Each structure stands twice: as structure tokens, then as C-alpha cells.
mmCIF file of C-alpha atoms in Angstrom:
data_model
loop_
_atom_site.group_PDB
_atom_site.id
_atom_site.type_symbol
_atom_site.label_atom_id
_atom_site.label_comp_id
_atom_site.label_asym_id
_atom_site.label_seq_id
_atom_site.Cartn_x
_atom_site.Cartn_y
_atom_site.Cartn_z
ATOM 1 C CA UNK Q 1 -3.590 -18.075 5.981
ATOM 2 C CA UNK Q 2 -5.380 -18.420 2.652
ATOM 3 C CA UNK Q 3 -5.644 -14.652 2.263
ATOM 4 C CA UNK Q 4 -1.922 -14.257 2.929
ATOM 5 C CA UNK Q 5 -1.077 -16.823 0.256
ATOM 6 C CA UNK Q 6 -3.403 -15.114 -2.214
ATOM 7 C CA UNK Q 7 -1.841 -11.743 -1.427
ATOM 8 C CA UNK Q 8 1.661 -13.088 -1.970
ATOM 9 C CA UNK Q 9 0.621 -14.826 -5.188
ATOM 10 C CA UNK Q 10 -0.738 -11.551 -6.542
ATOM 11 C CA UNK Q 11 2.448 -9.566 -5.939
ATOM 12 C CA UNK Q 12 4.317 -8.695 -9.155
ATOM 13 C CA UNK Q 13 8.019 -9.196 -9.611
ATOM 14 C CA UNK Q 14 10.102 -6.546 -7.867
ATOM 15 C CA UNK Q 15 11.816 -3.828 -9.872
ATOM 16 C CA UNK Q 16 15.340 -5.213 -10.095
ATOM 17 C CA UNK Q 17 16.681 -1.778 -11.087
ATOM 18 C CA UNK Q 18 15.575 -0.267 -7.786
ATOM 19 C CA UNK Q 19 18.448 0.497 -5.419
ATOM 20 C CA UNK Q 20 16.467 -0.691 -2.404
ATOM 21 C CA UNK Q 21 15.692 -4.054 -4.041
ATOM 22 C CA UNK Q 22 19.330 -4.521 -5.093
ATOM 23 C CA UNK Q 23 20.584 -3.716 -1.595
ATOM 24 C CA UNK Q 24 18.135 -6.128 0.033
ATOM 25 C CA UNK Q 25 19.117 -8.937 -2.346
ATOM 26 C CA UNK Q 26 22.821 -8.342 -1.694
ATOM 27 C CA UNK Q 27 22.344 -8.358 2.070
ATOM 28 C CA UNK Q 28 19.934 -11.295 2.009
ATOM 29 C CA UNK Q 29 22.108 -13.602 -0.087
ATOM 30 C CA UNK Q 30 25.210 -12.754 1.923
ATOM 31 C CA UNK Q 31 23.338 -13.471 5.149
ATOM 32 C CA UNK Q 32 22.320 -16.848 3.715
ATOM 33 C CA UNK Q 33 25.976 -17.535 2.846
ATOM 34 C CA UNK Q 34 27.042 -16.526 6.347
ATOM 35 C CA UNK Q 35 24.396 -18.797 7.881
ATOM 36 C CA UNK Q 36 25.593 -21.695 5.707
ATOM 37 C CA UNK Q 37 29.183 -21.067 6.825
ATOM 38 C CA UNK Q 38 28.156 -21.025 10.492
ATOM 39 C CA UNK Q 39 26.237 -24.292 10.136
ATOM 40 C CA UNK Q 40 29.166 -26.083 8.477
ATOM 41 C CA UNK Q 41 31.912 -24.679 10.712
ATOM 42 C CA UNK Q 42 33.284 -25.927 14.008
ATOM 43 C CA UNK Q 43 34.265 -22.544 15.430
ATOM 44 C CA UNK Q 44 34.532 -18.814 14.808
ATOM 45 C CA UNK Q 45 37.814 -19.050 12.946
ATOM 46 C CA UNK Q 46 36.562 -21.887 10.798
ATOM 47 C CA UNK Q 47 33.312 -20.019 10.005
ATOM 48 C CA UNK Q 48 35.258 -16.988 8.772
ATOM 49 C CA UNK Q 49 37.357 -19.217 6.551
ATOM 50 C CA UNK Q 50 34.297 -20.999 5.133
ATOM 51 C CA UNK Q 51 32.449 -17.731 4.530
ATOM 52 C CA UNK Q 52 35.475 -16.349 2.679
ATOM 53 C CA UNK Q 53 35.516 -19.424 0.458
ATOM 54 C CA UNK Q 54 31.774 -19.087 -0.192
ATOM 55 C CA UNK Q 55 32.066 -15.353 -0.893
ATOM 56 C CA UNK Q 56 34.598 -15.980 -3.674
ATOM 57 C CA UNK Q 57 31.914 -18.010 -5.441
ATOM 58 C CA UNK Q 58 28.776 -16.149 -4.308
ATOM 59 C CA UNK Q 59 29.732 -12.538 -5.104
ATOM 60 C CA UNK Q 60 30.448 -12.957 -8.855
ATOM 61 C CA UNK Q 61 27.315 -15.119 -9.177
ATOM 62 C CA UNK Q 62 25.225 -12.520 -7.352
ATOM 63 C CA UNK Q 63 26.492 -9.585 -9.409
ATOM 64 C CA UNK Q 64 26.009 -11.517 -12.647
ATOM 65 C CA UNK Q 65 22.396 -12.366 -11.772
ATOM 66 C CA UNK Q 66 21.581 -8.839 -10.629
ATOM 67 C CA UNK Q 67 22.915 -7.436 -13.896
ATOM 68 C CA UNK Q 68 20.846 -9.873 -15.964
ATOM 69 C CA UNK Q 69 17.717 -9.218 -13.907
ATOM 70 C CA UNK Q 70 18.141 -5.459 -14.314
ATOM 71 C CA UNK Q 71 18.445 -5.878 -18.085
ATOM 72 C CA UNK Q 72 15.565 -8.357 -18.364
ATOM 73 C CA UNK Q 73 13.332 -6.831 -15.694
ATOM 74 C CA UNK Q 74 10.608 -5.480 -18.000
ATOM 75 C CA UNK Q 75 10.475 -8.658 -20.105
ATOM 76 C CA UNK Q 76 10.136 -10.831 -17.020
ATOM 77 C CA UNK Q 77 7.044 -8.848 -16.020
ATOM 78 C CA UNK Q 78 5.194 -9.506 -19.293
ATOM 79 C CA UNK Q 79 4.265 -13.181 -18.677
ATOM 80 C CA UNK Q 80 2.126 -14.414 -15.815
ATOM 81 C CA UNK Q 81 3.517 -13.784 -12.327
ATOM 82 C CA UNK Q 82 4.336 -17.423 -11.638
ATOM 83 C CA UNK Q 83 6.147 -17.724 -14.984
ATOM 84 C CA UNK Q 84 8.275 -14.670 -14.195
ATOM 85 C CA UNK Q 85 9.203 -16.070 -10.802
ATOM 86 C CA UNK Q 86 10.017 -19.463 -12.307
ATOM 87 C CA UNK Q 87 12.273 -17.793 -14.861
ATOM 88 C CA UNK Q 88 14.130 -15.941 -12.108
ATOM 89 C CA UNK Q 89 14.691 -19.191 -10.182
ATOM 90 C CA UNK Q 90 15.803 -20.997 -13.355
ATOM 91 C CA UNK Q 91 18.185 -18.146 -14.165
ATOM 92 C CA UNK Q 92 19.750 -18.386 -10.709
ATOM 93 C CA UNK Q 93 19.966 -22.175 -10.934
ATOM 94 C CA UNK Q 94 21.516 -22.192 -14.405
ATOM 95 C CA UNK Q 95 24.030 -19.440 -13.668
ATOM 96 C CA UNK Q 96 25.077 -21.213 -10.445
ATOM 97 C CA UNK Q 97 25.715 -24.441 -12.377
ATOM 98 C CA UNK Q 98 27.653 -22.647 -15.120
ATOM 99 C CA UNK Q 99 29.783 -20.666 -12.684
ATOM 100 C CA UNK Q 100 30.472 -23.768 -10.604
ATOM 101 C CA UNK Q 101 31.478 -25.668 -13.726
ATOM 102 C CA UNK Q 102 33.774 -22.808 -14.779
ATOM 103 C CA UNK Q 103 35.284 -22.720 -11.297
ATOM 104 C CA UNK Q 104 35.835 -26.476 -11.403
ATOM 105 C CA UNK Q 105 37.597 -26.125 -14.770
ATOM 106 C CA UNK Q 106 39.854 -23.293 -13.596
ATOM 107 C CA UNK Q 107 40.814 -24.997 -10.334
ATOM 108 C CA UNK Q 108 41.024 -28.535 -11.769
ATOM 109 C CA UNK Q 109 38.530 -29.656 -9.137
ATOM 110 C CA UNK Q 110 37.127 -33.189 -9.530
ATOM 111 C CA UNK Q 111 33.882 -32.532 -7.711
ATOM 112 C CA UNK Q 112 31.806 -34.079 -10.501
ATOM 113 C CA UNK Q 113 28.141 -33.642 -11.312
ATOM 114 C CA UNK Q 114 27.075 -33.861 -7.679
ATOM 115 C CA UNK Q 115 28.815 -30.590 -6.960
ATOM 116 C CA UNK Q 116 27.195 -28.908 -9.983
ATOM 117 C CA UNK Q 117 23.788 -30.157 -8.918
ATOM 118 C CA UNK Q 118 24.342 -28.932 -5.359
ATOM 119 C CA UNK Q 119 25.405 -25.513 -6.644
ATOM 120 C CA UNK Q 120 22.311 -25.266 -8.837
ATOM 121 C CA UNK Q 121 20.009 -26.218 -5.980
ATOM 122 C CA UNK Q 122 21.619 -23.676 -3.663
ATOM 123 C CA UNK Q 123 21.342 -20.933 -6.279
ATOM 124 C CA UNK Q 124 17.707 -21.720 -7.032
ATOM 125 C CA UNK Q 125 16.810 -21.968 -3.335
ATOM 126 C CA UNK Q 126 18.441 -18.604 -2.588
ATOM 127 C CA UNK Q 127 16.541 -16.978 -5.459
ATOM 128 C CA UNK Q 128 13.244 -18.502 -4.300
ATOM 129 C CA UNK Q 129 13.799 -17.317 -0.722
ATOM 130 C CA UNK Q 130 14.595 -13.756 -1.842
ATOM 131 C CA UNK Q 131 11.533 -13.658 -4.109
ATOM 132 C CA UNK Q 132 9.397 -14.866 -1.213
ATOM 133 C CA UNK Q 133 10.850 -12.209 1.112
ATOM 134 C CA UNK Q 134 10.368 -9.382 -1.415
ATOM 135 C CA UNK Q 135 6.799 -10.512 -2.136
ATOM 136 C CA UNK Q 136 6.109 -10.692 1.612
ATOM 137 C CA UNK Q 137 7.468 -7.169 2.066
ATOM 138 C CA UNK Q 138 5.407 -5.850 -0.836
ATOM 139 C CA UNK Q 139 2.261 -7.488 0.520
ATOM 140 C CA UNK Q 140 2.876 -5.786 3.874
ATOM 141 C CA UNK Q 141 2.924 -2.397 2.151
ATOM 142 C CA UNK Q 142 0.079 -2.924 -0.308
ATOM 143 C CA UNK Q 143 -2.580 -2.492 -1.246
ATOM 144 C CA UNK Q 144 -4.639 -1.359 1.720
ATOM 145 C CA UNK Q 145 -1.770 -0.024 3.849
ATOM 146 C CA UNK Q 146 -0.153 1.970 1.066
ATOM 147 C CA UNK Q 147 -3.473 3.366 -0.082
ATOM 148 C CA UNK Q 148 -4.462 4.418 3.430
ATOM 149 C CA UNK Q 149 -1.115 6.071 4.138
ATOM 150 C CA UNK Q 150 -0.960 7.844 0.785
ATOM 151 C CA UNK Q 151 -4.514 9.114 1.113
ATOM 152 C CA UNK Q 152 -3.884 10.417 4.619
ATOM 153 C CA UNK Q 153 -0.610 12.043 3.642
ATOM 154 C CA UNK Q 154 -1.911 13.709 0.482
ATOM 155 C CA UNK Q 155 -5.287 14.820 1.827
ATOM 156 C CA UNK Q 156 -3.822 17.341 4.250
ATOM 157 C CA UNK Q 157 -4.875 20.847 3.317
ATOM 158 C CA UNK Q 158 -4.767 23.623 5.891
ATOM 159 C CA UNK Q 159 -8.192 25.113 6.663
ATOM 160 C CA UNK Q 160 -6.716 28.617 6.670
ATOM 161 C CA UNK Q 161 -5.983 28.296 2.942
ATOM 162 C CA UNK Q 162 -9.627 27.570 2.159
ATOM 163 C CA UNK Q 163 -10.924 30.417 4.337
ATOM 164 C CA UNK Q 164 -8.366 32.930 3.058
ATOM 165 C CA UNK Q 165 -9.023 31.985 -0.566
ATOM 166 C CA UNK Q 166 -12.785 32.325 -0.159
ATOM 167 C CA UNK Q 167 -12.412 35.694 1.561
ATOM 168 C CA UNK Q 168 -10.142 36.922 -1.219
ATOM 169 C CA UNK Q 169 -12.621 35.768 -3.856
ATOM 170 C CA UNK Q 170 -15.523 37.450 -2.006
ATOM 171 C CA UNK Q 171 -13.627 40.735 -2.044
ATOM 172 C CA UNK Q 172 -13.288 40.417 -5.836
ATOM 173 C CA UNK Q 173 -16.943 39.759 -6.617
ATOM 174 C CA UNK Q 174 -17.850 43.451 -6.929
ATOM 175 C CA UNK Q 175 -14.504 44.770 -8.101
ATOM 176 C CA UNK Q 176 -13.726 42.141 -10.738
ATOM 177 C CA UNK Q 177 -16.519 39.548 -11.182
ATOM 178 C CA UNK Q 178 -14.780 37.802 -14.066
ATOM 179 C CA UNK Q 179 -11.588 37.308 -12.051
ATOM 180 C CA UNK Q 180 -13.631 36.095 -9.080
ATOM 181 C CA UNK Q 181 -15.335 33.517 -11.288
ATOM 182 C CA UNK Q 182 -11.969 32.327 -12.603
ATOM 183 C CA UNK Q 183 -10.619 32.082 -9.059
ATOM 184 C CA UNK Q 184 -13.596 29.953 -7.988
ATOM 185 C CA UNK Q 185 -12.971 27.624 -10.916
ATOM 186 C CA UNK Q 186 -9.307 27.345 -9.926
ATOM 187 C CA UNK Q 187 -10.269 26.614 -6.322
ATOM 188 C CA UNK Q 188 -12.702 23.910 -7.456
ATOM 189 C CA UNK Q 189 -10.034 22.358 -9.702
ATOM 190 C CA UNK Q 190 -7.553 22.408 -6.829
ATOM 191 C CA UNK Q 191 -9.937 20.573 -4.521
ATOM 192 C CA UNK Q 192 -10.809 18.126 -7.290
ATOM 193 C CA UNK Q 193 -7.093 17.274 -7.464
ATOM 194 C CA UNK Q 194 -6.962 16.779 -3.682
ATOM 195 C CA UNK Q 195 -9.853 14.313 -3.866
ATOM 196 C CA UNK Q 196 -8.424 12.129 -6.647
ATOM 197 C CA UNK Q 197 -7.045 8.634 -6.220
ATOM 198 C CA UNK Q 198 -3.384 9.223 -5.391
ATOM 199 C CA UNK Q 199 -2.004 5.716 -5.887
ATOM 200 C CA UNK Q 200 -0.661 6.371 -9.394
ATOM 201 C CA UNK Q 201 2.041 8.703 -10.644
ATOM 202 C CA UNK Q 202 0.938 11.705 -12.713
ATOM 203 C CA UNK Q 203 2.672 13.748 -15.453
ATOM 204 C CA UNK Q 204 4.941 16.464 -14.110
ATOM 205 C CA UNK Q 205 3.131 19.014 -16.305
ATOM 206 C CA UNK Q 206 -0.103 18.244 -14.429
ATOM 207 C CA UNK Q 207 1.575 18.784 -11.072
ATOM 208 C CA UNK Q 208 3.049 22.084 -12.282
ATOM 209 C CA UNK Q 209 -0.353 23.269 -13.537
ATOM 210 C CA UNK Q 210 -1.818 22.499 -10.107
ATOM 211 C CA UNK Q 211 0.986 24.496 -8.463
ATOM 212 C CA UNK Q 212 0.312 27.500 -10.685
ATOM 213 C CA UNK Q 213 -3.391 27.384 -9.794
ATOM 214 C CA UNK Q 214 -2.522 27.320 -6.109
ATOM 215 C CA UNK Q 215 -0.097 30.243 -6.465
ATOM 216 C CA UNK Q 216 -2.681 32.260 -8.404
ATOM 217 C CA UNK Q 217 -5.119 31.860 -5.508
ATOM 218 C CA UNK Q 218 -2.509 32.912 -2.957
ATOM 219 C CA UNK Q 219 -1.606 35.855 -5.170
ATOM 220 C CA UNK Q 220 -5.185 37.138 -4.804
ATOM 221 C CA UNK Q 221 -4.739 37.885 -1.106
ATOM 222 C CA UNK Q 222 -0.984 38.479 -0.862
ATOM 223 C CA UNK Q 223 -0.735 40.642 -3.980
ATOM 224 C CA UNK Q 224 2.727 42.081 -4.583
ATOM 225 C CA UNK Q 225 4.073 40.432 -1.448
ATOM 226 C CA UNK Q 226 4.222 37.104 -3.294
ATOM 227 C CA UNK Q 227 6.648 36.738 -6.197
ATOM 228 C CA UNK Q 228 7.378 33.454 -7.945
ATOM 229 C CA UNK Q 229 10.253 32.518 -10.269
ATOM 230 C CA UNK Q 230 10.124 29.302 -12.333
ATOM 231 C CA UNK Q 231 13.136 27.659 -13.973
ATOM 232 C CA UNK Q 232 12.335 24.435 -15.823
ATOM 233 C CA UNK Q 233 15.128 22.833 -17.874
ATOM 234 C CA UNK Q 234 15.348 19.717 -20.082
ATOM 235 C CA UNK Q 235 12.326 17.790 -18.836
ATOM 236 C CA UNK Q 236 10.690 15.084 -20.992
ATOM 237 C CA UNK Q 237 6.974 15.519 -21.621
ATOM 238 C CA UNK Q 238 6.100 12.014 -20.315
ATOM 239 C CA UNK Q 239 8.002 12.307 -17.011
ATOM 240 C CA UNK Q 240 5.819 11.243 -14.078
ATOM 241 C CA UNK Q 241 5.997 12.179 -10.400
ATOM 242 C CA UNK Q 242 3.970 11.448 -7.253
ATOM 243 C CA UNK Q 243 0.794 13.579 -7.072
ATOM 244 C CA UNK Q 244 0.684 16.561 -4.737
ATOM 245 C CA UNK Q 245 4.425 16.513 -4.175
ATOM 246 C CA UNK Q 246 5.438 20.083 -5.110
ATOM 247 C CA UNK Q 247 2.201 21.844 -4.127
ATOM 248 C CA UNK Q 248 2.548 21.123 -0.363
ATOM 249 C CA UNK Q 249 6.085 22.516 -0.540
ATOM 250 C CA UNK Q 250 4.751 25.715 -2.084
ATOM 251 C CA UNK Q 251 2.101 25.893 0.620
ATOM 252 C CA UNK Q 252 4.865 25.580 3.210
ATOM 253 C CA UNK Q 253 6.846 28.313 1.480
ATOM 254 C CA UNK Q 254 3.872 30.693 1.578
ATOM 255 C CA UNK Q 255 2.717 29.810 5.068
ATOM 256 C CA UNK Q 256 6.136 29.662 6.748
ATOM 257 C CA UNK Q 257 8.130 32.075 4.590
ATOM 258 C CA UNK Q 258 6.060 34.811 2.932
ATOM 259 C CA UNK Q 259 3.132 35.208 5.352
ATOM 260 C CA UNK Q 260 4.993 35.681 8.681
ATOM 261 C CA UNK Q 261 7.506 38.200 7.314
ATOM 262 C CA UNK Q 262 4.960 40.919 6.480
ATOM 263 C CA UNK Q 263 7.155 41.941 3.555
ATOM 264 C CA UNK Q 264 7.423 40.956 -0.091
ATOM 265 C CA UNK Q 265 9.337 37.776 -0.848
ATOM 266 C CA UNK Q 266 10.233 35.522 -3.748
ATOM 267 C CA UNK Q 267 9.705 31.785 -4.052
ATOM 268 C CA UNK Q 268 12.033 30.161 -6.574
ATOM 269 C CA UNK Q 269 11.241 26.796 -8.165
ATOM 270 C CA UNK Q 270 13.895 25.053 -10.246
ATOM 271 C CA UNK Q 271 13.453 21.727 -12.049
ATOM 272 C CA UNK Q 272 16.012 20.027 -14.239
ATOM 273 C CA UNK Q 273 17.086 16.580 -15.332
ATOM 274 C CA UNK Q 274 20.585 15.260 -14.665
ATOM 275 C CA UNK Q 275 21.144 11.889 -16.259
ATOM 276 C CA UNK Q 276 18.505 9.543 -14.884
ATOM 277 C CA UNK Q 277 17.498 11.857 -12.033
ATOM 278 C CA UNK Q 278 14.991 14.683 -11.670
ATOM 279 C CA UNK Q 279 16.173 17.503 -9.396
ATOM 280 C CA UNK Q 280 13.645 19.866 -7.838
ATOM 281 C CA UNK Q 281 14.768 22.879 -5.813
ATOM 282 C CA UNK Q 282 12.407 25.164 -3.930
ATOM 283 C CA UNK Q 283 13.758 28.239 -2.160
ATOM 284 C CA UNK Q 284 11.803 30.715 -0.019
ATOM 285 C CA UNK Q 285 12.571 33.366 2.608
ATOM 286 C CA UNK Q 286 12.995 31.914 6.073
ATOM 287 C CA UNK Q 287 10.572 33.434 8.542
ATOM 288 C CA UNK Q 288 8.059 32.465 11.171
ATOM 289 C CA UNK Q 289 8.116 31.460 14.807
ATOM 290 C CA UNK Q 290 8.963 28.107 16.340
ATOM 291 C CA UNK Q 291 5.422 26.812 15.970
ATOM 292 C CA UNK Q 292 5.481 27.578 12.244
ATOM 293 C CA UNK Q 293 8.791 25.789 11.855
ATOM 294 C CA UNK Q 294 7.498 22.671 13.637
ATOM 295 C CA UNK Q 295 4.554 22.549 11.259
ATOM 296 C CA UNK Q 296 6.943 22.869 8.353
ATOM 297 C CA UNK Q 297 8.936 19.834 9.500
ATOM 298 C CA UNK Q 298 5.777 17.774 9.929
ATOM 299 C CA UNK Q 299 4.780 18.440 6.319
ATOM 300 C CA UNK Q 300 8.279 17.632 5.066
ATOM 301 C CA UNK Q 301 8.294 14.372 7.015
ATOM 302 C CA UNK Q 302 5.033 13.442 5.308
ATOM 303 C CA UNK Q 303 6.536 14.111 1.878
ATOM 304 C CA UNK Q 304 9.638 12.097 2.789
ATOM 305 C CA UNK Q 305 7.442 9.140 3.765
ATOM 306 C CA UNK Q 306 5.481 9.375 0.504
ATOM 307 C CA UNK Q 307 8.704 9.374 -1.526
ATOM 308 C CA UNK Q 308 9.857 6.262 0.346
ATOM 309 C CA UNK Q 309 6.562 4.521 -0.470
ATOM 310 C CA UNK Q 310 6.832 5.356 -4.156
ATOM 311 C CA UNK Q 311 10.584 5.006 -4.770
ATOM 312 C CA UNK Q 312 12.067 3.109 -1.821
ATOM 313 C CA UNK Q 313 15.734 4.183 -1.529
ATOM 314 C CA UNK Q 314 16.006 5.866 -4.932
ATOM 315 C CA UNK Q 315 14.515 9.221 -3.897
ATOM 316 C CA UNK Q 316 15.799 11.676 -1.327
ATOM 317 C CA UNK Q 317 14.845 15.045 0.118
ATOM 318 C CA UNK Q 318 17.357 17.476 1.601
ATOM 319 C CA UNK Q 319 16.628 20.573 3.680
ATOM 320 C CA UNK Q 320 18.974 23.484 4.232
ATOM 321 C CA UNK Q 321 18.899 26.968 5.755
ATOM 322 C CA UNK Q 322 21.260 29.462 4.139
ATOM 323 C CA UNK Q 323 22.391 32.810 5.571
ATOM 324 C CA UNK Q 324 22.735 35.381 2.781
ATOM 325 C CA UNK Q 325 25.159 38.299 2.571
ATOM 326 C CA UNK Q 326 22.526 40.875 3.593
ATOM 327 C CA UNK Q 327 21.672 38.943 6.762
ATOM 328 C CA UNK Q 328 18.492 37.375 5.378
ATOM 329 C CA UNK Q 329 17.919 33.631 5.575
ATOM 330 C CA UNK Q 330 16.600 31.289 2.931
ATOM 331 C CA UNK Q 331 14.961 27.914 3.352
ATOM 332 C CA UNK Q 332 15.853 25.416 0.630
ATOM 333 C CA UNK Q 333 14.285 22.059 -0.159
ATOM 334 C CA UNK Q 334 16.024 19.786 -2.649
ATOM 335 C CA UNK Q 335 14.298 16.655 -3.996
ATOM 336 C CA UNK Q 336 15.884 13.990 -6.212
ATOM 337 C CA UNK Q 337 13.696 11.462 -8.024
ATOM 338 C CA UNK Q 338 14.566 8.718 -10.519
ATOM 339 C CA UNK Q 339 13.415 9.486 -14.065
ATOM 340 C CA UNK Q 340 11.542 6.203 -14.357
ATOM 341 C CA UNK Q 341 7.894 5.312 -14.120
ATOM 342 C CA UNK Q 342 7.459 3.694 -10.698
ATOM 343 C CA UNK Q 343 4.317 2.921 -8.800
ATOM 344 C CA UNK Q 344 4.048 1.975 -5.139
#
């Protein structure tokens, strides 16, 4: 019990700009209002009426507080954790009193100070309960669970890639020793990246450099069969993404698209920023048998789970197979990330 309390006490304030946090607060507070209506009512019809009356007061208060918390989110994280939580509870209490007083003025209600005090207590209690729930949820996901899942999901490298890369480098030792030496350095750098601590976001430029190293190694053995087109548009230099997010997709594209076909193919990578979102598109020829396709879905499920751990509901991954005019098929992966610095 002591360890649980210490874990909860160490959880930072949630990111009040996160769509998942906002949705959970909206649902949680409305469930509390519904529970209060059920407790006070004498029947189903009466509970609906009481909930409607509560909703008229709760919804504006909830939206007002969520807006303020989104605007003040970073400042609330600067003080100590308990101070930030106390400020959130005080904000909910004060706004509930002010809104109740305004409502009393507009409706000429004579509820008096007892009603204002009751409104403040209800607002503060609801805020405290939601903070407790969000801290409890965060403690369930971190730190050991998140670290273990991220490490297991990001440490998956297919043995065939290592063997094929080493064989390709061996074949270069006599023909082009300098290129073989460079390839060994790239392979070592790639494995160094796989072995890093993957709990923190990394610059997008670093992830792209890792992808280019991987593609250079695959180019050694596939030669002219592997063609790559990059299109990078309007990306800030400090933009951060989860580590090893694009590279596994490229490995899928090579393993499931280029390799089984026996012919030359092109992998297209497109990255651009639209408003507050980063869009990543990866397109490759669609080839391979059923076993290859099952492996592809397993890797994509892993990436989807990692995105959920890092971004909650704010990130998404979409998969599509497109039939082209010439009868060929393409496999497309589309990822959308928020252009904000999040950590799990």
C-alpha cells in the first residue's frame, strides 16, 4: 500500500491538451453527475430530469475548466507536484463558486451562501477524483510496465537482416574494402540505436538518419532492385518522434514488398506537417505470401501499441492496399502524430 501511494504521489500532472485526457475528464465528470442524479432521484424519469438540470450547470463549468487547464498546463507543471494538483482543485472550486453565483444572479435564485459553498465543494471534489484517477492510470502504465513494453516492442530485429547484411559485407571485402568498412560502421551504428534506452522521444532527423543507414545496408544486397524516394516538407528541426518508428516500417517494406517480388521496386517515404500534426506516408509494392502478410500485421500492431503508449488517442496509423492502373498493388501506411513533445 505504501508503494502504491508513493507511486501515485510521484506522478506528474496529466497533459490537459491531450485528447485522451480531455475525453476521460469529460466522461468521468458526466458519470459523476449521472451518479449524483441517480442518488437524489426517486425514479428513472426523475433521474433524467435531475441529470438534465445538473448538465446545464456542469457542461459550461467543465468546458471552462478544460480550456483554462489547456492554456495553463505547462505553468502548472513548473511547481512541485502537490502544488500543481492543489492549484487544479482550487481552480475547479473557484470556478464552480463563480458560475453558481452567476447562475443565481441570472435566475434570481435565493439559494444563499450555502449553495455557493456546496457548488465549490462539489467542483473541488470532482477535480480531486479525476486527478486521482488519472494518476492511478499513469501509475499503472509507468514506469516499469511502459519501459518493459517499449523495450520489447522496439528490440525486435529480424535475424535474417543481420545474416544478409553480414553476407553482403563479406562479399565486398575483396571487391571494395573501403565500402565494406563503411557498411560495418553503419551496421554497428544501427545496432547501437537498437540497444539505446527507448523511453524518450528523439529528433526526427536522427530517426531519418537511422533509416538511411538501414536502407544503405539493404541496398548492398538488393542492388538496383531497391529504389527509395524521399519527400520531406516543412518540418521543424526540433520536432521529436518515438524512436525506431519509421525504420521497422521500412524493414516491412523491404521484407514484404521488395524481396518476395524478385523484381525492382520503389519505396516512397513522404513526411510533411499540417497544422499541429506530422503526417508520415510510406508506400511499397505489395507482394509476398500469406505468411509474410501475417508478419507484416504483427509488426504494425506493435507500432500501433507504441504510438498509444506515447500519445494516447492523439496518434493514429492507417493501412491501405491500393490497386493501380497497371494491375500492380501498393501497400500504404499512413501515420499521424501531434507536433508536440510528449513522453510516455
